[in-house]
């Protein structure tokens, strides 16, 4: 065994060869040494069990071929581009939506250049980083001002920490949402140091439930949009308008976590209705928060709109500094919001709205093209069909509000063949992600962006 071990080359010996020098020039000394060590360790382990020299140690060139492959592999990005054919348009696990070209261009400009982020060019003095977005949002929603943070979860945390630390917040039992596992209203309340006061029951909450819970320690009344579920049957909930009236009576603010929210009327686009930010502002809600990367169609951000005095209090809280957005996000958000000044062009400009509003005949044409391109990749055990499908908006927008869609479905006698096919699709240069349902593999055309690139890849792969 010892004599066998002696045949393993030392790192020092390897480092002297020209092949090593070439690899070091390409990948760096540190990566080379670390992968060489891993490979030698792998060889030792193998030798203990097999009692012989692994094939890749028999010739130095075989060893370097293996090393080169490893070094190539570790250089591949782990956050890879993928094609989303899951049918869920805003898929959180796949990075939600895509940005508009204007937002991408604003973001890359901000990356390459200095920008007037906190600088008023005309006055030549310091300004605030949220000003540009704040002015646009005021114009679009009728709110007095806005505050932008990392995401909507952060927005809710900031509102609670600013106005309700050590105090009570009244929320309906029917609205204690959990979004995507990690965002739960009771947990965020605890983090913000406030006490949740639950009122009403799961299915019914009345104005008098809120009224009875108000005491001198109440910070505000809170409304949470039940984004990802619906309570049906014998139900009642209290509207923002009624809460505002009650709030006025006791001099209490009302805040609303809208989740996705929307700045445009989704019903006019034939999409499931989503509460509009401007309606809540008009109803007199003091602060409304919503996501930048749900239906709005922009970068990940949390936007809080409301009255000037309250927005100023949020801006002054130390947590705002912790949760603030950088120049890239703020530039992209500004560009995204600008599209809303020209609502007739929204579905053209914003990829998310474009995908969601594609007519079925377009999806059918794409399905035919996809079926054609896939056929050359599939052997006789698979069969391909075009079928009606049900897509979703995703990201917490009502999962039971489905969107008509079209899919290419793949079936096979053996489920194991389908699983192997799914793996093959995932191994493509740009992996294709679909979904399993009814023992078939579904490739839904509603959610896929860059369709032409998908076809080109399938033709080349
Ligand atoms: C999605 C959602 C959140 C979290 O928003 P992120 O931008 O994902 O942080 C909070 N509240 C509600 C009601 C939501 O729907």
Coordinates of C-alpha atoms and ligand atoms in Angstrom, one line a residue:
X1 CA 0.0 0.0 0.0
X2 CA 2.8 2.4 1.0
X3 CA 4.6 1.8 -2.3
X4 CA 1.4 2.4 -4.1
X5 CA 0.9 5.7 -2.2
X6 CA 4.4 6.7 -3.2
X7 CA 3.2 6.8 -6.9
X8 CA 0.9 9.7 -6.1
X9 CA 2.6 12.9 -7.5
X10 CA 3.2 15.7 -5.0
X11 CA 1.6 19.1 -5.5
X12 CA 5.1 20.6 -5.9
X13 CA 6.0 18.2 -8.6
X14 CA 2.7 18.9 -10.5
X15 CA 3.4 22.7 -10.2
X16 CA 6.6 22.4 -12.2
X17 CA 4.9 21.0 -15.3
X18 CA 4.0 23.3 -18.2
X19 CA 0.4 22.0 -18.1
X20 CA 0.1 23.2 -14.6
X21 CA 1.5 26.6 -15.5
X22 CA -1.1 26.9 -18.3
X23 CA -3.9 26.0 -15.9
X24 CA -2.7 28.4 -13.3
X25 CA -2.6 31.2 -15.9
X26 CA -6.2 30.4 -16.8
X27 CA -7.7 29.7 -13.4
X28 CA -5.3 31.1 -10.7
X29 CA -2.8 29.5 -8.4
X30 CA -5.2 29.1 -5.5
X31 CA -7.9 27.3 -7.4
X32 CA -5.4 25.0 -9.1
X33 CA -3.8 23.9 -5.8
X34 CA -7.1 23.4 -4.1
X35 CA -8.5 21.3 -6.9
X36 CA -5.2 19.3 -7.2
X37 CA -5.4 18.6 -3.5
X38 CA -9.0 17.4 -3.8
X39 CA -8.1 15.1 -6.7
X40 CA -5.1 13.6 -4.8
X41 CA -7.3 13.0 -1.8
X42 CA -9.9 11.4 -4.1
X43 CA -7.1 9.1 -5.4
X44 CA -6.1 8.1 -1.9
X45 CA -9.6 7.1 -1.0
X46 CA -10.0 5.1 -4.1
X47 CA -6.7 3.3 -3.6
X48 CA -7.7 2.3 -0.1
X49 CA -10.7 0.4 -1.4
X50 CA -9.4 -0.8 -4.8
X51 CA -5.8 -1.4 -3.9
X52 CA -4.6 0.0 -7.2
X53 CA -3.7 3.3 -8.8
X54 CA -6.7 5.1 -10.3
X55 CA -6.6 5.4 -14.1
X56 CA -6.2 9.2 -14.0
X57 CA -2.9 8.8 -12.1
X58 CA -1.4 6.4 -14.6
X59 CA -0.5 9.2 -17.0
X60 CA 0.2 12.8 -16.1
X61 CA -1.8 14.1 -19.1
X62 CA -4.9 12.2 -17.8
X63 CA -4.5 13.8 -14.4
X64 CA -4.3 17.3 -16.0
X65 CA -7.3 16.6 -18.2
X66 CA -9.3 15.8 -15.1
X67 CA -8.0 18.8 -13.3
X68 CA -8.9 21.1 -16.2
X69 CA -12.4 19.7 -16.3
X70 CA -12.8 20.3 -12.6
X71 CA -11.5 23.8 -12.8
X72 CA -13.8 24.6 -15.7
X73 CA -16.8 23.2 -13.8
X74 CA -16.2 25.3 -10.6
X75 CA -16.0 28.4 -12.8
X76 CA -19.6 27.9 -14.1
X77 CA -22.1 30.3 -12.4
X78 CA -24.4 28.5 -10.0
X79 CA -27.1 31.1 -10.5
X80 CA -27.8 29.9 -14.1
X81 CA -30.2 31.2 -16.7
X82 CA -33.2 28.9 -17.0
X83 CA -36.3 28.8 -19.2
X84 CA -39.4 29.0 -17.1
X85 CA -42.0 26.7 -18.5
X86 CA -43.6 25.9 -15.2
X87 CA -46.7 28.0 -16.0
X88 CA -46.1 30.2 -13.0
X89 CA -45.2 33.6 -14.4
X90 CA -43.8 35.2 -11.2
X91 CA -42.0 32.1 -9.9
X92 CA -40.1 33.2 -6.7
X93 CA -37.7 30.2 -6.9
X94 CA -36.8 31.3 -10.5
X95 CA -36.3 35.0 -9.6
X96 CA -39.8 36.3 -10.2
X97 CA -40.3 38.6 -13.2
X98 CA -38.0 40.1 -15.9
X99 CA -37.3 43.8 -16.1
X100 CA -38.3 46.0 -19.0
X101 CA -35.6 47.0 -21.4
X102 CA -35.7 50.6 -20.0
X103 CA -35.2 49.2 -16.5
X104 CA -32.3 47.1 -17.6
X105 CA -30.7 50.0 -19.4
X106 CA -31.2 52.3 -16.4
X107 CA -29.6 49.6 -14.1
X108 CA -26.6 49.0 -16.3
X109 CA -26.1 52.8 -16.7
X110 CA -26.1 53.0 -12.9
X111 CA -23.5 50.2 -12.7
X112 CA -21.1 51.8 -15.1
X113 CA -21.5 55.4 -14.0
X114 CA -21.8 57.6 -11.0
X115 CA -25.4 58.8 -10.7
X116 CA -27.1 61.7 -9.0
X117 CA -28.4 59.3 -6.3
X118 CA -28.4 61.7 -3.3
X119 CA -27.5 64.8 -5.2
X120 CA -29.7 67.6 -6.5
X121 CA -27.9 68.7 -9.7
X122 CA -29.8 72.0 -10.1
X123 CA -29.3 73.2 -6.5
X124 CA -25.9 71.6 -6.3
X125 CA -26.6 70.1 -2.9
X126 CA -27.4 66.9 -1.1
X127 CA -30.8 65.3 -1.6
X128 CA -32.5 62.1 -0.7
X129 CA -32.1 58.8 -2.6
X130 CA -35.8 58.0 -2.6
X131 CA -36.7 61.4 -4.1
X132 CA -37.0 60.5 -7.8
X133 CA -39.1 57.4 -7.1
X134 CA -41.1 59.3 -4.5
X135 CA -42.1 62.1 -6.9
X136 CA -43.1 59.5 -9.6
X137 CA -45.2 57.5 -7.1
X138 CA -46.9 60.6 -5.8
X139 CA -47.9 61.4 -9.4
X140 CA -49.1 57.9 -10.1
X141 CA -51.0 57.2 -6.9
X142 CA -52.0 60.5 -5.4
X143 CA -50.0 59.7 -2.3
X144 CA -47.9 62.6 -0.8
X145 CA -44.6 60.7 -0.7
X146 CA -42.9 57.3 -0.8
X147 CA -40.2 55.3 0.9
X148 CA -38.3 52.5 -0.8
X149 CA -36.7 49.5 1.0
X150 CA -35.3 46.1 0.1
X151 CA -38.6 44.2 -0.3
X152 CA -42.2 44.3 0.9
X153 CA -41.4 42.2 3.9
X154 CA -38.9 44.9 4.9
X155 CA -41.5 47.5 4.3
X156 CA -43.9 45.9 6.7
X157 CA -41.1 45.5 9.3
X158 CA -40.1 49.2 9.0
X159 CA -43.7 50.4 9.3
X160 CA -44.2 48.3 12.5
X161 CA -40.9 49.2 14.0
X162 CA -41.4 52.9 13.4
X163 CA -44.9 53.3 14.7
X164 CA -45.6 50.3 16.9
X165 CA -42.6 49.3 18.9
X166 CA -43.7 48.4 22.4
X167 CA -47.3 48.9 21.3
X168 CA -50.3 47.0 20.1
X169 CA -51.3 46.5 16.5
X170 CA -54.8 45.3 15.7
X171 CA -55.2 42.8 12.8
X172 CA -58.1 40.6 11.7
X173 CA -57.7 36.8 12.4
X174 CA -58.7 36.2 8.8
X175 CA -55.6 38.2 7.6
X176 CA -52.7 36.6 9.5
X177 CA -51.0 35.5 6.3
X178 CA -47.9 33.4 5.7
X179 CA -46.3 34.1 2.3
X180 CA -43.8 31.6 0.9
X181 CA -43.0 30.0 4.3
X182 CA -40.7 32.7 5.8
X183 CA -42.9 35.8 5.9
X184 CA -45.6 35.5 8.6
X185 CA -47.4 38.5 10.0
X186 CA -47.1 37.3 13.7
X187 CA -43.4 36.7 13.4
X188 CA -42.7 40.1 11.7
X189 CA -44.7 41.7 14.6
X190 CA -42.5 40.0 17.1
X191 CA -39.3 41.1 15.3
X192 CA -40.6 44.7 15.3
X193 CA -41.2 44.5 19.0
X194 CA -44.9 45.0 18.9
X195 CA -47.8 43.0 20.2
X196 CA -50.3 41.5 17.8
X197 CA -53.9 41.9 18.8
X198 CA -56.0 39.5 16.8
X199 CA -59.6 40.4 16.4
X200 CA -62.7 38.6 14.9
X201 CA -62.7 35.0 13.8
X202 CA -61.1 33.3 10.8
X203 CA -64.1 33.8 8.6
X204 CA -65.8 36.9 10.0
X205 CA -64.4 40.2 11.4
X206 CA -66.6 43.2 12.1
X207 CA -65.9 46.9 12.7
X208 CA -66.9 46.5 16.3
X209 CA -64.2 43.8 16.8
X210 CA -61.6 46.5 16.0
X211 CA -63.4 49.1 18.1
X212 CA -63.5 46.8 21.2
X213 CA -59.8 46.1 20.9
X214 CA -58.7 49.8 20.9
X215 CA -57.0 51.0 24.0
X216 CA -54.4 53.7 25.0
X217 CA -51.6 51.3 23.9
X218 CA -52.9 50.8 20.3
X219 CA -50.4 52.0 17.7
X220 CA -52.5 51.6 14.6
X221 CA -55.1 49.4 12.8
X222 CA -53.6 47.1 10.2
X223 CA -55.0 45.5 7.1
X224 CA -53.2 42.7 5.3
X225 CA -54.1 41.6 1.8
X226 CA -54.9 37.8 1.8
X227 CA -52.8 37.4 -1.3
X228 CA -52.5 33.6 -1.5
X229 CA -55.8 32.4 -0.1
X230 CA -59.5 33.1 0.0
X231 CA -62.0 32.6 2.7
X232 CA -65.3 31.6 1.2
X233 CA -68.8 31.0 2.4
X234 CA -70.1 32.9 5.5
X235 CA -67.6 35.6 5.6
X236 CA -67.2 39.3 6.3
X237 CA -64.3 41.6 6.6
X238 CA -63.9 45.3 7.2
X239 CA -62.9 47.6 4.4
X240 CA -60.1 50.1 4.5
X241 CA -62.7 52.9 4.3
X242 CA -64.4 51.8 7.4
X243 CA -61.1 51.3 9.2
X244 CA -60.1 54.8 8.3
X245 CA -63.3 56.2 9.7
X246 CA -62.7 54.3 13.0
X247 CA -59.1 55.4 13.0
X248 CA -60.1 59.0 12.6
X249 CA -62.5 58.7 15.6
X250 CA -59.6 57.5 17.9
X251 CA -56.8 59.4 16.1
X252 CA -55.2 56.2 15.0
X253 CA -53.4 55.6 11.7
X254 CA -54.4 52.8 9.3
X255 CA -51.8 50.9 7.4
X256 CA -52.2 48.3 4.7
X257 CA -49.9 45.6 3.4
X258 CA -51.1 45.1 -0.1
X259 CA -48.6 42.4 -1.1
X260 CA -48.5 42.6 -4.8
X261 CA -50.8 45.5 -5.3
X262 CA -51.1 47.1 -8.7
X263 CA -50.9 50.5 -10.2
X264 CA -53.1 49.6 -13.1
X265 CA -56.5 48.0 -13.4
X266 CA -55.8 44.3 -13.9
X267 CA -59.5 43.6 -14.8
X268 CA -59.1 45.8 -17.8
X269 CA -56.3 43.5 -19.0
X270 CA -58.6 40.5 -18.4
X271 CA -56.5 39.4 -15.5
X272 CA -57.7 38.6 -11.9
X273 CA -58.5 41.8 -10.1
X274 CA -55.8 42.9 -7.6
X275 CA -56.3 45.8 -5.2
X276 CA -54.9 49.1 -6.6
X277 CA -52.6 51.2 -4.6
X278 CA -54.3 54.5 -5.7
X279 CA -57.7 53.2 -4.4
X280 CA -56.2 52.6 -0.9
X281 CA -54.6 56.0 -0.9
X282 CA -57.9 57.6 -2.0
X283 CA -59.7 55.7 0.8
X284 CA -57.5 57.6 3.3
X285 CA -55.1 54.8 4.4
X286 CA -52.1 56.4 6.0
X287 CA -49.5 54.0 4.7
X288 CA -49.7 51.4 1.9
X289 CA -46.9 48.9 1.2
X290 CA -46.4 46.7 -1.9
X291 CA -43.7 44.8 -3.8
X292 CA -41.6 46.1 -6.6
X293 CA -41.2 42.6 -8.2
X294 CA -44.6 41.2 -8.1
X295 CA -47.3 42.6 -10.5
X296 CA -45.5 46.0 -10.7
X297 CA -42.9 44.3 -12.9
X298 CA -39.8 45.9 -11.6
X299 CA -36.8 45.0 -9.4
X300 CA -37.0 43.5 -5.9
X301 CA -38.1 46.4 -3.6
X302 CA -40.7 47.3 -1.0
X303 CA -42.5 50.5 -1.6
X304 CA -44.4 52.4 1.1
X305 CA -46.6 55.3 0.0
X306 CA -48.6 57.6 2.2
X307 CA -48.8 60.9 4.1
X308 CA -45.7 63.1 4.2
X309 CA -45.3 63.2 7.9
X310 CA -45.4 59.4 8.3
X311 CA -43.1 58.8 5.4
X312 CA -40.6 61.2 7.0
X313 CA -40.8 59.3 10.2
X314 CA -40.0 56.1 8.3
X315 CA -37.1 57.8 6.6
X316 CA -35.7 58.9 9.9
X317 CA -35.8 55.4 11.5
X318 CA -32.4 53.7 11.9
X319 CA -33.8 50.5 10.2
X320 CA -34.4 52.5 7.0
X321 CA -30.6 52.8 6.6
X322 CA -30.3 49.0 7.1
X323 CA -33.0 48.3 4.5
X324 CA -32.3 50.9 1.9
X325 CA -31.9 50.1 -1.8
X326 CA -28.8 50.8 -3.9
X327 CA -28.5 52.9 -7.0
X328 CA -29.0 50.0 -9.4
X329 CA -32.4 49.0 -7.9
X330 CA -33.6 52.6 -7.5
X331 CA -32.7 53.4 -11.1
X332 CA -34.5 50.3 -12.4
X333 CA -37.5 51.1 -10.2
X334 CA -37.7 54.6 -11.5
X335 CA -37.6 53.3 -15.1
X336 CA -40.3 50.7 -14.3
X337 CA -42.6 53.3 -12.8
X338 CA -42.2 55.6 -15.8
X339 CA -44.0 53.0 -17.9
X340 CA -47.1 53.6 -15.8
X341 CA -47.2 57.2 -17.1
X342 CA -48.1 55.7 -20.5
X343 CA -50.6 52.9 -19.5
X344 CA -51.6 52.1 -23.1
X345 CA -48.1 50.7 -23.6
X346 CA -47.7 48.8 -20.4
X347 CA -48.2 45.3 -21.8
X348 CA -45.7 46.0 -24.5
X349 CA -43.1 47.4 -22.2
X350 CA -43.3 45.2 -19.1
X351 CA -42.4 41.6 -19.7
X352 CA -44.6 40.3 -16.8
X353 CA -47.7 42.0 -18.1
X354 CA -46.7 41.0 -21.6
X355 CA -46.5 37.3 -20.7
X356 CA -49.7 37.4 -18.6
X357 CA -51.8 39.0 -21.4
X358 CA -50.6 37.0 -24.4
X359 CA -53.6 35.7 -26.3
X360 CA -54.2 32.0 -26.5
X361 CA -53.7 31.8 -30.3
X362 CA -50.1 33.1 -29.8
X363 CA -49.5 30.5 -27.2
X364 CA -50.8 27.8 -29.5
X365 CA -48.5 28.9 -32.3
X366 CA -45.6 28.8 -29.8
X367 CA -46.7 25.4 -28.6
X368 CA -46.5 24.1 -32.2
X369 CA -43.0 25.5 -32.7
X370 CA -41.9 24.0 -29.4
X371 CA -43.4 20.6 -30.1
X372 CA -41.5 20.6 -33.4
X373 CA -38.2 21.6 -31.9
X374 CA -38.6 19.0 -29.1
X375 CA -39.4 16.1 -31.4
X376 CA -35.9 15.6 -32.5
X377 CA -34.8 15.3 -28.9
X378 CA -37.3 12.5 -28.0
X379 CA -37.0 8.9 -28.8
X380 CA -39.9 6.5 -29.6
X381 CA -40.9 5.9 -26.0
X382 CA -42.1 9.5 -25.6
X383 CA -45.2 11.0 -27.1
X384 CA -45.9 14.7 -27.5
X385 CA -49.2 16.5 -27.3
X386 CA -50.5 20.1 -27.3
X387 CA -53.0 20.6 -24.5
X388 CA -55.0 23.4 -22.8
X389 CA -53.3 24.3 -19.6
X390 CA -53.9 26.5 -16.5
X391 CA -51.2 29.0 -15.6
X392 CA -50.8 31.2 -12.6
X393 CA -49.6 34.7 -11.8
X394 CA -47.5 33.4 -8.9
X395 CA -45.7 35.2 -6.1
X396 CA -48.6 35.0 -3.8
X397 CA -51.2 36.2 -6.2
X398 CA -54.3 34.1 -5.7
X399 CA -53.3 30.5 -6.6
X400 CA -56.9 29.5 -7.4
X401 CA -57.2 32.3 -9.9
X402 CA -55.8 30.5 -12.9
X403 CA -55.1 31.8 -16.4
X404 CA -56.0 30.0 -19.5
X405 CA -52.8 28.7 -21.2
X406 CA -51.4 26.1 -23.6
X407 CA -48.7 23.5 -22.9
X408 CA -46.7 20.9 -24.7
X409 CA -47.1 17.8 -22.7
X410 CA -44.9 14.7 -22.8
X411 CA -46.0 11.3 -21.8
X412 CA -44.2 7.9 -21.6
X413 CA -45.2 4.4 -20.6
X414 CA -42.6 4.4 -17.9
X415 CA -42.6 7.2 -15.3
X416 CA -38.8 6.6 -14.9
X417 CA -38.3 7.6 -18.6
X418 CA -40.1 10.9 -17.9
X419 CA -38.0 11.6 -14.8
X420 CA -34.8 10.9 -16.9
X421 CA -36.1 13.3 -19.5
X422 CA -36.7 16.0 -16.9
X423 CA -33.1 15.5 -15.8
X424 CA -31.9 15.9 -19.4
X425 CA -33.9 19.1 -19.8
X426 CA -32.2 20.4 -16.7
X427 CA -28.8 19.5 -18.0
X428 CA -29.1 21.8 -21.1
X429 CA -26.8 24.8 -21.3
X430 CA -29.8 26.8 -20.3
X431 CA -32.0 24.4 -18.3
X432 CA -35.7 24.0 -19.2
X433 CA -37.9 23.9 -16.1
X434 CA -41.4 22.4 -16.4
X435 CA -43.8 20.6 -14.1
X436 CA -45.3 17.2 -13.5
X437 CA -49.1 16.7 -13.4
X438 CA -51.3 13.8 -14.3
X439 CA -48.3 11.6 -15.0
X440 CA -47.2 13.9 -17.8
X441 CA -44.4 16.4 -18.0
X442 CA -45.9 19.9 -18.8
X443 CA -44.1 22.7 -20.6
X444 CA -46.4 25.7 -20.3
X445 CA -46.0 28.5 -22.8
X446 CA -47.6 31.2 -20.7
X447 CA -44.5 31.7 -18.5
X448 CA -41.6 31.4 -20.9
X449 CA -39.8 34.6 -21.9
X450 CA -37.1 34.7 -24.6
X451 CA -39.0 32.0 -26.6
X452 CA -36.9 32.4 -29.7
X453 CA -33.7 31.6 -27.7
X454 CA -35.4 28.5 -26.4
X455 CA -36.1 27.3 -29.9
X456 CA -32.6 28.1 -31.1
X457 CA -31.1 26.2 -28.1
X458 CA -33.2 23.2 -28.8
X459 CA -32.2 23.2 -32.5
X460 CA -28.5 23.4 -31.5
X461 CA -28.3 21.3 -28.4
Ligands
LIG1 C1 -45.6 38.9 -1.1 C2 -46.2 39.5 0.1 C3 -45.3 40.0 1.1 C4 -43.8 39.9 1.0 O1 -43.4 40.7 -0.1 P1 -41.8 40.5 -0.7 O2 -41.7 41.7 -1.6 O3 -41.8 39.2 -1.3 O4 -41.0 40.7 0.5 C5 -45.8 40.6 2.2 N1 -47.2 40.7 2.4 C6 -48.1 40.2 1.5 C7 -49.5 40.3 1.7 C8 -47.6 39.6 0.3 O5 -48.4 39.1 -0.6

